XYZ file of C-alpha atoms in Angstrom:
660
model
C -28.140 -34.365 11.613
C -28.482 -33.288 8.059
C -28.175 -29.808 6.967
C -31.875 -29.342 6.334
C -33.094 -31.384 9.342
C -34.657 -28.522 11.145
C -36.453 -27.165 7.990
C -38.003 -30.502 7.284
C -38.936 -30.924 10.882
C -40.654 -27.473 10.758
C -42.746 -28.648 7.646
C -43.652 -31.856 9.579
C -44.681 -29.935 12.637
C -46.880 -27.625 10.628
C -48.700 -30.611 8.958
C -49.270 -32.383 12.213
C -50.657 -29.122 13.824
C -52.714 -28.278 10.762
C -55.810 -27.779 12.861
C -54.358 -24.766 14.626
C -52.003 -23.626 11.847
C -54.388 -23.490 8.970
C -56.908 -21.040 10.657
C -53.858 -18.879 11.829
C -52.376 -18.830 8.233
C -55.749 -17.952 6.637
C -56.091 -15.161 9.260
C -52.569 -13.864 8.304
C -53.426 -14.081 4.669
C -56.668 -12.128 4.990
C -55.092 -9.505 7.347
C -52.214 -8.966 4.859
C -54.611 -8.704 1.914
C -56.778 -6.245 3.824
C -53.793 -3.998 4.754
C -52.525 -4.071 1.206
C -55.841 -3.124 -0.307
C -56.341 -0.201 2.188
C -52.769 1.003 1.695
C -53.025 0.642 -2.215
C -56.268 2.516 -2.273
C -54.812 5.392 -0.374
C -52.044 5.581 -3.071
C -53.987 4.799 -6.144
C -53.759 7.826 -8.632
C -57.134 7.092 -10.088
C -58.772 8.165 -6.821
C -58.029 11.683 -8.017
C -60.597 11.288 -10.737
C -63.316 10.855 -8.047
C -65.288 13.348 -6.313
C -63.708 14.407 -2.927
C -60.538 12.582 -3.815
C -58.472 14.219 -1.007
C -60.996 13.175 1.587
C -61.122 9.577 0.364
C -57.391 9.196 0.215
C -57.148 10.538 3.671
C -59.852 8.246 5.070
C -58.008 5.223 3.351
C -54.722 6.291 4.752
C -56.243 6.373 8.405
C -57.858 3.088 7.626
C -54.491 1.469 6.741
C -53.066 2.773 10.020
C -55.951 1.112 11.939
C -55.481 -2.153 10.068
C -51.818 -2.048 10.797
C -52.287 -1.437 14.520
C -54.783 -4.101 14.805
C -52.647 -6.623 12.842
C -49.840 -6.158 15.362
C -52.122 -6.674 18.473
C -54.385 -9.378 16.970
C -51.805 -11.596 15.315
C -49.554 -11.386 18.430
C -52.503 -12.415 20.466
C -53.650 -15.352 18.362
C -50.032 -16.570 18.082
C -50.081 -17.035 21.746
C -52.752 -19.806 21.406
C -50.370 -21.700 18.995
C -47.458 -21.297 21.464
C -49.440 -22.529 24.362
C -50.633 -25.732 22.534
C -47.065 -26.377 21.269
C -45.374 -26.067 24.705
C -46.140 -29.675 25.577
C -44.663 -30.908 22.205
C -41.552 -28.779 22.753
C -41.253 -30.192 26.269
C -41.127 -33.688 24.722
C -38.524 -32.669 22.193
C -36.304 -31.085 25.003
C -36.562 -34.324 27.158
C -35.537 -36.432 24.121
C -32.296 -34.541 23.858
C -33.219 -31.499 21.663
C -31.660 -28.446 23.091
C -33.527 -25.204 23.369
C -31.459 -23.557 20.712
C -32.409 -26.326 18.414
C -36.139 -25.712 19.349
C -35.552 -22.023 18.477
C -34.252 -22.971 15.085
C -37.374 -25.187 14.393
C -39.582 -22.296 15.370
C -37.576 -19.933 13.259
C -38.224 -22.269 10.204
C -41.846 -22.606 11.007
C -42.210 -18.799 11.351
C -40.449 -18.352 7.868
C -42.697 -20.859 6.233
C -45.879 -19.315 7.673
C -44.573 -15.817 6.845
C -43.750 -16.751 3.152
C -47.029 -18.522 2.525
C -49.001 -15.672 4.173
C -47.093 -12.918 2.324
C -47.305 -14.687 -1.062
C -50.931 -15.649 -0.769
C -52.013 -12.376 1.130
C -50.277 -10.047 -1.350
C -51.707 -12.189 -4.332
C -55.209 -12.083 -2.847
C -54.811 -8.325 -2.037
C -53.778 -7.440 -5.644
C -56.606 -9.573 -7.013
C -59.187 -7.788 -4.895
C -57.645 -4.368 -5.005
C -59.347 -3.363 -8.275
C -62.862 -4.986 -7.110
C -62.547 -2.702 -3.883
C -61.662 0.375 -6.008
C -64.718 -0.339 -8.189
C -66.798 -0.807 -5.146
C -65.726 2.512 -3.831
C -66.580 4.083 -7.287
C -70.012 2.469 -6.995
C -70.616 3.854 -3.481
C -69.443 7.239 -4.574
C -71.330 7.192 -7.865
C -68.027 7.757 -9.843
C -67.360 6.448 -13.507
C -65.758 3.150 -13.924
C -61.989 3.573 -14.651
C -60.244 0.775 -16.701
C -56.925 -0.372 -15.941
C -54.969 -2.235 -13.252
C -52.744 -0.646 -10.527
C -50.124 -2.367 -8.400
C -48.639 -0.180 -5.851
C -44.880 -0.859 -5.221
C -44.986 1.371 -2.108
C -47.853 -0.565 -0.672
C -46.181 -3.859 -1.470
C -43.196 -2.689 0.333
C -44.978 -1.504 3.250
C -46.988 -4.640 3.555
C -43.875 -6.948 3.444
C -41.853 -4.643 6.003
C -44.841 -4.403 8.422
C -45.779 -8.063 8.557
C -42.126 -9.316 8.559
C -41.688 -7.123 11.764
C -44.843 -8.754 13.234
C -43.600 -12.280 12.520
C -40.131 -11.417 14.032
C -41.900 -10.164 17.235
C -43.933 -13.290 17.306
C -40.982 -15.490 16.978
C -39.072 -13.569 19.675
C -41.935 -14.048 22.004
C -42.178 -17.738 21.474
C -38.412 -18.308 21.837
C -38.309 -16.241 25.106
C -41.098 -18.405 26.506
C -39.214 -21.654 25.697
C -35.765 -20.218 26.903
C -37.165 -19.354 30.376
C -39.134 -22.611 30.854
C -37.738 -25.958 31.876
C -38.914 -29.185 30.270
C -41.351 -29.964 33.084
C -43.020 -26.553 32.840
C -43.331 -26.935 29.139
C -44.966 -30.345 29.516
C -47.369 -29.009 32.047
C -48.029 -25.731 30.203
C -51.303 -26.956 28.916
C -52.554 -27.666 32.462
C -51.956 -24.252 33.966
C -54.861 -22.693 35.803
C -55.744 -25.985 37.440
C -56.048 -24.340 40.854
C -59.443 -23.083 41.508
C -59.490 -19.359 41.329
C -60.739 -17.074 44.250
C -63.871 -14.881 43.865
C -62.549 -11.404 43.577
C -65.603 -9.459 44.635
C -63.702 -6.096 44.839
C -62.541 -6.464 41.252
C -66.020 -7.426 40.250
C -67.400 -4.448 42.011
C -64.745 -2.122 40.396
C -65.794 -3.588 36.990
C -69.355 -2.808 37.624
C -68.540 0.837 38.741
C -66.541 1.427 35.592
C -69.139 0.022 33.424
C -71.916 1.961 35.213
C -69.807 5.154 34.865
C -69.409 4.564 31.090
C -73.125 3.917 30.683
C -73.887 6.972 32.854
C -71.812 9.276 30.719
C -73.612 7.990 27.613
C -77.041 8.466 29.089
C -76.514 11.937 30.400
C -74.354 13.634 27.859
C -76.624 16.004 25.976
C -74.030 18.512 24.629
C -73.053 17.354 21.151
C -69.646 19.239 21.397
C -68.941 17.467 24.735
C -69.983 14.148 23.421
C -66.823 13.773 21.131
C -64.497 13.941 24.257
C -66.944 12.042 26.634
C -67.190 9.303 24.013
C -63.582 8.359 24.363
C -63.682 8.464 28.169
C -66.857 6.287 28.105
C -65.160 3.803 25.702
C -62.217 3.488 27.975
C -64.346 2.952 31.073
C -66.405 0.318 29.238
C -63.425 -1.604 28.101
C -61.844 -1.594 31.609
C -65.108 -2.602 33.116
C -65.679 -5.338 30.570
C -62.290 -6.908 31.337
C -62.804 -6.676 35.012
C -66.292 -8.229 34.994
C -65.244 -11.036 32.675
C -62.179 -11.692 34.949
C -63.804 -11.587 38.205
C -67.546 -11.579 37.577
C -67.695 -14.811 35.369
C -66.008 -16.733 38.123
C -68.499 -15.401 40.599
C -71.267 -16.282 38.173
C -70.083 -19.818 37.806
C -69.705 -20.333 41.442
C -73.240 -19.130 42.016
C -74.395 -21.856 39.563
C -72.362 -24.355 41.463
C -74.107 -23.444 44.623
C -77.457 -24.054 42.951
C -77.761 -27.854 43.718
C -80.876 -28.360 41.498
C -78.855 -26.936 38.457
C -75.329 -28.195 39.373
C -75.990 -31.841 40.172
C -76.949 -32.860 36.690
C -74.690 -34.913 34.384
C -74.400 -32.209 31.613
C -73.980 -29.286 34.144
C -71.717 -30.894 36.702
C -68.704 -31.507 34.450
C -69.115 -28.358 32.388
C -69.410 -25.974 35.416
C -66.531 -27.616 37.201
C -64.243 -27.497 34.262
C -65.050 -23.839 33.450
C -64.478 -22.661 36.991
C -60.911 -23.890 36.942
C -60.157 -22.545 33.469
C -62.096 -19.224 33.575
C -59.237 -17.184 34.916
C -57.256 -17.772 31.772
C -60.329 -17.677 29.358
C -61.814 -14.381 30.733
C -59.533 -12.276 28.748
C -60.547 -14.069 25.565
C -64.193 -13.715 26.333
C -63.746 -10.083 27.101
C -61.935 -9.615 23.745
C -64.798 -11.331 21.870
C -67.339 -9.023 23.685
C -65.219 -5.795 22.899
C -64.647 -6.820 19.239
C -68.409 -7.653 18.814
C -69.270 -4.300 20.100
C -66.911 -2.478 17.809
C -68.238 -4.500 14.754
C -71.852 -3.621 15.735
C -71.105 0.087 16.436
C -69.098 0.713 13.248
C -71.394 -1.026 10.925
C -74.749 0.267 12.251
C -73.430 3.895 12.509
C -71.718 4.090 9.019
C -74.777 2.264 7.495
C -77.210 4.812 8.774
C -75.025 7.706 7.699
C -74.943 6.216 4.162
C -78.598 5.319 4.037
C -79.654 8.515 5.494
C -77.250 10.797 3.557
C -80.010 12.585 1.530
C -81.760 13.514 4.786
C -78.458 14.876 6.191
C -77.714 16.985 3.075
C -81.412 18.364 3.190
C -80.905 19.309 6.801
C -77.648 20.994 6.104
C -78.849 22.628 2.921
C -82.559 23.019 3.131
C -82.699 24.845 -0.100
C -80.884 24.322 -3.568
C -79.259 27.660 -3.432
C -78.416 29.904 -0.350
C -76.691 33.245 -0.827
C -75.498 35.417 1.958
C -75.046 39.140 1.660
C -74.073 41.998 3.855
C -77.148 44.181 4.561
C -75.796 47.282 2.844
C -75.413 45.472 -0.590
C -78.230 42.989 -0.341
C -80.604 44.859 -2.526
C -78.357 45.155 -5.544
C -77.025 41.589 -5.053
C -80.469 40.139 -5.085
C -81.386 42.109 -8.304
C -78.284 40.696 -10.025
C -79.183 37.155 -9.153
C -82.996 37.511 -10.090
C -81.936 39.221 -13.355
C -79.597 36.350 -14.189
C -82.381 33.740 -13.489
C -84.543 35.429 -16.037
C -81.646 35.746 -18.540
C -80.860 31.990 -18.301
C -84.492 31.084 -17.944
C -83.504 29.124 -14.943
C -86.617 27.751 -13.290
C -87.184 28.837 -9.702
C -89.830 26.934 -7.894
C -89.506 28.543 -4.492
C -87.660 31.638 -2.997
C -87.366 33.416 0.195
C -85.319 36.101 1.790
C -84.842 37.613 5.264
C -82.342 39.507 7.422
C -80.722 37.954 10.534
C -78.092 38.756 13.217
C -75.845 35.991 14.545
C -73.223 35.987 17.282
C -71.695 33.641 20.009
C -72.696 34.158 23.692
C -72.332 32.589 27.044
C -75.466 31.560 28.669
C -76.245 30.949 32.351
C -79.874 30.491 33.189
C -81.993 33.254 31.563
C -78.835 35.507 31.288
C -76.601 35.721 28.126
C -73.418 37.766 27.814
C -70.689 38.376 25.264
C -67.047 38.408 26.187
C -64.095 39.655 24.216
C -61.662 36.842 25.022
C -62.025 32.941 24.857
C -62.946 31.657 28.317
C -62.175 27.940 28.117
C -63.802 27.331 31.441
C -67.103 28.468 30.078
C -66.847 26.445 26.951
C -69.785 24.185 28.203
C -72.080 27.277 28.247
C -71.303 28.683 24.931
C -73.979 28.895 22.320
C -75.121 30.959 19.442
C -77.912 33.668 19.410
C -79.739 34.146 15.999
C -82.043 37.101 15.713
C -84.694 37.794 13.010
C -87.468 40.459 12.907
C -91.093 39.694 13.518
C -92.045 40.694 9.935
C -89.510 38.325 8.317
C -90.480 35.531 10.583
C -94.158 35.982 9.694
C -93.478 36.268 5.971
C -91.376 33.165 5.690
C -93.355 30.952 8.009
C -96.847 32.333 6.925
C -97.827 33.195 10.525
C -99.683 36.305 11.815
C -97.997 36.581 15.286
C -97.605 39.843 17.200
C -95.168 41.091 19.648
C -95.402 44.056 22.143
C -92.424 46.290 23.080
C -89.949 44.373 25.086
C -91.271 40.878 23.987
C -89.508 38.197 22.076
C -90.200 34.597 20.880
C -87.495 32.039 21.557
C -86.632 28.772 19.704
C -84.141 26.464 21.469
C -82.387 24.299 18.755
C -80.566 21.433 20.507
C -80.924 23.415 23.657
C -83.544 23.912 26.407
C -85.085 27.099 27.590
C -87.998 27.303 30.076
C -87.582 30.791 31.700
C -90.195 33.509 31.346
C -87.560 36.199 30.573
C -84.238 36.616 28.706
C -81.536 39.125 29.822
C -79.050 40.411 27.290
C -76.897 43.547 27.378
C -78.609 44.808 30.491
C -82.094 44.648 29.099
C -84.649 42.151 30.172
C -87.072 40.710 27.499
C -90.330 39.015 28.203
C -90.606 35.654 26.488
C -93.975 35.554 24.906
C -93.632 32.018 23.389
C -91.317 29.081 23.045
C -91.407 28.341 19.294
C -91.221 24.835 18.002
C -90.209 26.004 14.480
C -87.876 28.692 13.268
C -86.483 29.942 9.876
C -82.882 29.070 10.662
C -80.587 28.442 7.673
C -78.263 25.529 6.879
C -75.233 27.049 8.324
C -76.991 27.316 11.705
C -78.056 23.766 11.373
C -74.361 22.756 11.200
C -73.591 24.562 14.453
C -72.459 21.745 16.680
C -73.324 23.600 19.974
C -76.842 24.377 18.991
C -78.362 27.839 18.877
C -81.203 30.033 20.266
C -83.411 31.422 17.533
C -84.907 34.894 18.787
C -87.671 36.855 17.160
C -87.591 40.613 17.968
C -90.329 43.164 17.229
C -88.489 45.211 14.541
C -85.248 45.925 12.645
C -84.484 48.855 15.072
C -84.289 46.476 17.994
C -82.033 44.063 16.113
C -79.734 46.943 15.010
C -79.529 47.960 18.772
C -78.486 44.431 19.820
C -75.863 44.330 17.109
C -74.445 47.605 18.165
C -74.199 46.489 21.810
C -72.403 43.285 20.794
C -69.867 45.337 18.659
C -69.098 47.551 21.783
C -68.255 44.355 23.854
C -66.416 42.533 21.106
C -64.946 44.998 18.689
C -62.515 42.365 17.371
C -65.458 40.171 16.076
C -68.312 42.513 15.575
C -71.633 40.972 14.326
C -73.363 42.479 11.377
C -76.843 42.154 9.985
C -76.800 40.007 6.923
C -79.444 39.113 4.249
C -80.066 35.570 3.139
C -81.757 34.777 -0.126
C -82.611 31.058 -0.821
C -84.228 29.507 -3.727
C -85.103 26.086 -5.115
C -85.175 24.892 -8.730
C -86.508 21.981 -10.711
C -83.515 21.982 -13.057
C -81.332 19.107 -13.470
C -78.157 18.608 -11.344
C -75.879 19.539 -14.258
C -77.915 22.718 -14.935
C -77.724 23.511 -11.224
C -73.979 23.152 -11.147
C -73.485 25.258 -14.294
C -75.779 27.920 -12.962
C -73.751 28.008 -9.760
C -70.403 28.377 -11.508
C -71.715 31.210 -13.861
C -73.310 33.052 -10.964
C -70.148 33.017 -8.834
C -68.244 34.354 -11.757
C -70.866 37.258 -12.130
C -70.716 38.203 -8.552
C -66.767 38.405 -8.666
C -67.157 40.767 -11.729
C -69.482 43.058 -9.700
C -67.383 42.945 -6.603
C -69.958 41.658 -4.254
C -68.634 40.180 -1.058
C -71.043 37.366 -0.926
C -71.073 33.663 0.302
C -73.046 31.111 -1.696
C -73.889 27.543 -0.907
C -75.206 24.934 -3.534
C -76.730 21.711 -2.513
C -75.538 19.935 -5.578
C -72.040 21.248 -5.249
C -71.834 20.352 -1.605
C -73.248 16.910 -2.149
C -69.861 15.932 -3.383
C -68.007 16.411 -0.201
C -70.824 14.541 1.682
C -70.671 11.536 -0.648
C -66.934 11.285 -0.331
C -66.948 11.586 3.401
C -69.930 9.314 4.201
C -69.042 6.948 1.371
C -65.621 6.533 2.703
C -66.815 6.071 6.229
C -69.155 3.437 5.177
C -66.566 1.548 3.283
C -64.061 1.779 6.134
C -66.821 0.762 8.617
C -67.724 -2.382 6.520
C -64.115 -3.110 5.847
C -63.014 -2.850 9.524
C -66.210 -4.633 10.537
C -65.182 -7.642 8.386
C -61.715 -7.553 9.919
C -62.914 -7.433 13.403
C -65.556 -10.200 12.768
C -62.730 -12.310 11.442
C -60.855 -11.660 14.716
C -63.852 -12.628 16.701
C -64.270 -15.844 14.886
C -60.585 -16.874 15.182
C -60.466 -16.042 18.968
C -63.600 -18.090 19.442
C -62.201 -20.900 17.360
C -58.868 -21.039 19.172
C -60.649 -20.744 22.489
C -62.723 -23.883 21.750
C -59.776 -25.769 20.327
C -57.616 -24.827 23.364
C -60.297 -25.989 25.724
C -61.033 -29.066 23.789
C -57.508 -30.226 24.134
C -57.456 -29.287 27.916
C -60.752 -31.202 28.438
C -59.874 -34.251 26.229
C -58.353 -36.153 29.051
C -61.028 -35.193 31.557
C -63.806 -36.396 29.289
C -61.914 -39.535 28.513
C -61.770 -40.403 32.150
C -65.564 -39.678 32.466
C -66.315 -41.967 29.562
C -64.203 -44.656 30.926
C -66.297 -44.557 34.207
C -69.606 -44.622 32.315
C -70.392 -41.446 30.703
C -72.090 -42.003 27.337
C -71.486 -40.072 24.059
C -74.953 -38.420 24.359
C -74.197 -37.262 27.892
C -70.730 -36.015 26.699
C -72.433 -34.009 23.959
C -75.037 -32.734 26.313
C -72.333 -31.594 28.724
C -70.371 -29.898 25.872
C -73.371 -27.878 24.796
C -74.098 -26.898 28.421
C -70.466 -25.675 28.762
C -70.390 -23.742 25.574
C -73.872 -22.307 25.958
C -73.238 -21.253 29.618
C -70.428 -18.898 28.744
C -70.285 -18.638 24.934
C -73.304 -16.300 24.604
C -72.204 -14.012 27.382
C -69.983 -11.793 25.059
C -72.920 -11.595 22.659
C -75.227 -10.592 25.456
C -72.845 -8.207 26.887
C -72.167 -6.620 23.435
C -75.897 -6.040 23.060
C -76.109 -4.233 26.409
C -72.938 -2.032 25.459
C -74.709 -1.184 22.050
C -77.971 -0.314 23.935
C -75.985 1.796 26.576
C -74.087 3.667 23.843
C -77.119 4.520 21.941
C -77.754 7.956 23.377
C -74.167 9.054 23.108
C -73.704 7.752 19.541
C -76.990 9.512 18.568
C -75.377 12.831 19.820
C -72.214 12.135 17.754
C -74.395 11.454 14.678
C -76.257 14.706 15.371
C -73.032 16.525 14.938
C -73.231 15.325 11.242
C -76.855 16.602 11.089
C -78.179 12.949 11.299
C -81.286 13.186 13.427
C -83.312 10.298 12.019
C -83.400 8.283 15.257
C -85.785 5.714 13.720
C -83.484 4.877 10.877
C -80.459 4.572 13.378
C -82.505 2.079 15.497
C -83.427 0.111 12.387
C -79.950 -0.074 11.326
C -78.718 -1.061 14.866
C -81.346 -3.753 15.076
C -80.549 -5.204 11.646
C -76.716 -5.207 12.453
C -77.289 -6.974 15.625
C -79.653 -9.527 14.204
C -77.192 -10.317 11.274
C -74.326 -10.519 13.671
C -76.269 -12.784 16.039
C -76.960 -15.123 13.234
C -73.431 -15.360 12.385
C -72.504 -15.831 15.989
C -74.919 -18.865 16.291
C -73.204 -20.337 13.186
C -69.845 -19.914 14.739
C -71.229 -21.648 17.915
C -72.474 -24.593 15.840
C -69.141 -24.976 14.072
C -67.022 -24.645 17.129
C -69.084 -26.826 19.370
C -68.828 -29.579 16.786
C -65.044 -29.031 16.605
C -64.825 -29.166 20.337
C -66.888 -32.412 20.588
C -64.820 -34.038 17.951
C -61.575 -33.340 19.972
C -62.778 -34.433 23.353
C -64.628 -37.488 22.090
C -61.731 -38.886 20.021
C -60.049 -41.828 21.736
C -56.421 -41.366 22.479
């Protein structure tokens, strides 16, 4: 043998297996490019010139970790398709006298070639697109275009190291499979799973239970705080249930079709159902992966899109007025005089203003009784809420109502909560609930309260002071104090509002007032950076997962095509026409191919209530917009899915109908 025999043989093998190698190399290139782009963006110094730069850099860093983890799992998984198809070829080489150590050398050279091609093209593609992605983020965030080109040496090194490790792992796995197999096993590797699998009803039932439990948690979880933890539990249950159902349920489904004689004993159904039953055990995992990846794409794209599109509504919910200034009760009069004088001095236009006093503190609720404790009771975290008190005079003044209350009566407004009792007990006193309100004068900070709150209107200021004193007795460490809120809107431009905010903060510092002020324009910066970053990551990862879905489907069809080639050749030799072969292929692909899409749609529908609760934590309550974004995402994804079906079905038919 010449010195470069194995190197040339590796090149020849890649050329001969181009149908499987080219998609894998393209996937490696795109995955490498995506990781480099994400890593480079997190390290780009020009990010510091954008609004919310720290948040953007942090989101990009998290995104690079997600892409890295996904790359390890996905490339290792897809490489197994290549190894499976090549086993028969390696078995032939082994029988012809090539030792396993020689096969390992060939595999090593093939891995080196694929790695070098992928890294070179992937990094080149990533560097070329890096600036475009940076400009896209700038466009999303409304930042100025920054000229210049940035190449991150750290991102280059990180990318090379990560994917070199991945390729070494893939090579080690392939070599191990060859070393532990004899030539006969290698030759028959493509025909594994020929024994008809048994119907595992217990496994199918367990899968249905896991899936039902995940759906139940999604439908019944109403507490936004709990929804974060419940979401992860539900996701795990749904993933486990999906794998179990596709592993056991798909076999049961196909066997039920086989028992239906009117359906089964047709040319296009007979061969497809029979072939899929024998092969479903090994294909079920692939179908489950397609389903889960499809669900991830739909959830990420739909949720981040609705957050981005509905960002203005979210900001208005969190900041209902242009300016909100919070004072302690004892210094409220002087502080409001200062701000109103400054408005006149700067001729700052004020289109609307309001002010009122309120008392706010946390409490534990059980039925119609509320209590305050001095320590953190973790067992009662499910019942914790916030009570917000305002006087009847302030409520009527702000809302324009003319309601009245008798001594011992209150109005109750449950925000993200429910209340149907006729009385409310607090600090040993029982209040009669005169009315359950459907509106309140709560401010933006209360709207941001994840656990919800109860707005309570009391008859007068004396009663509100008494409640505050009772709370301070119980919880002296965190006593609640009556505060004043002054809010106003302006028709000034965004720049004028920002300048006014900065000057006003300086004046208050000079006077020594202990105030807290919020500006909608100032706070919009953090919202844009957060939701813009999430939208970019959602679309970016959605494309990555979509690419993974396409590749898994492609390799599944290629693998099945080569497995079915001999079977369809025999069927054609005994009289099956090309039209009947094509009809059988379409029947086979359609029977199982669209199950992952259907299941992903069901997952998305079941997850809707829970994701709505999670979005509510971000003050997104526009359910109609979320429904529209979800439906649009599913429609676009379904169209892409159909295109994938048409392409892969044609490839499958080309393989099985080609004469040997």
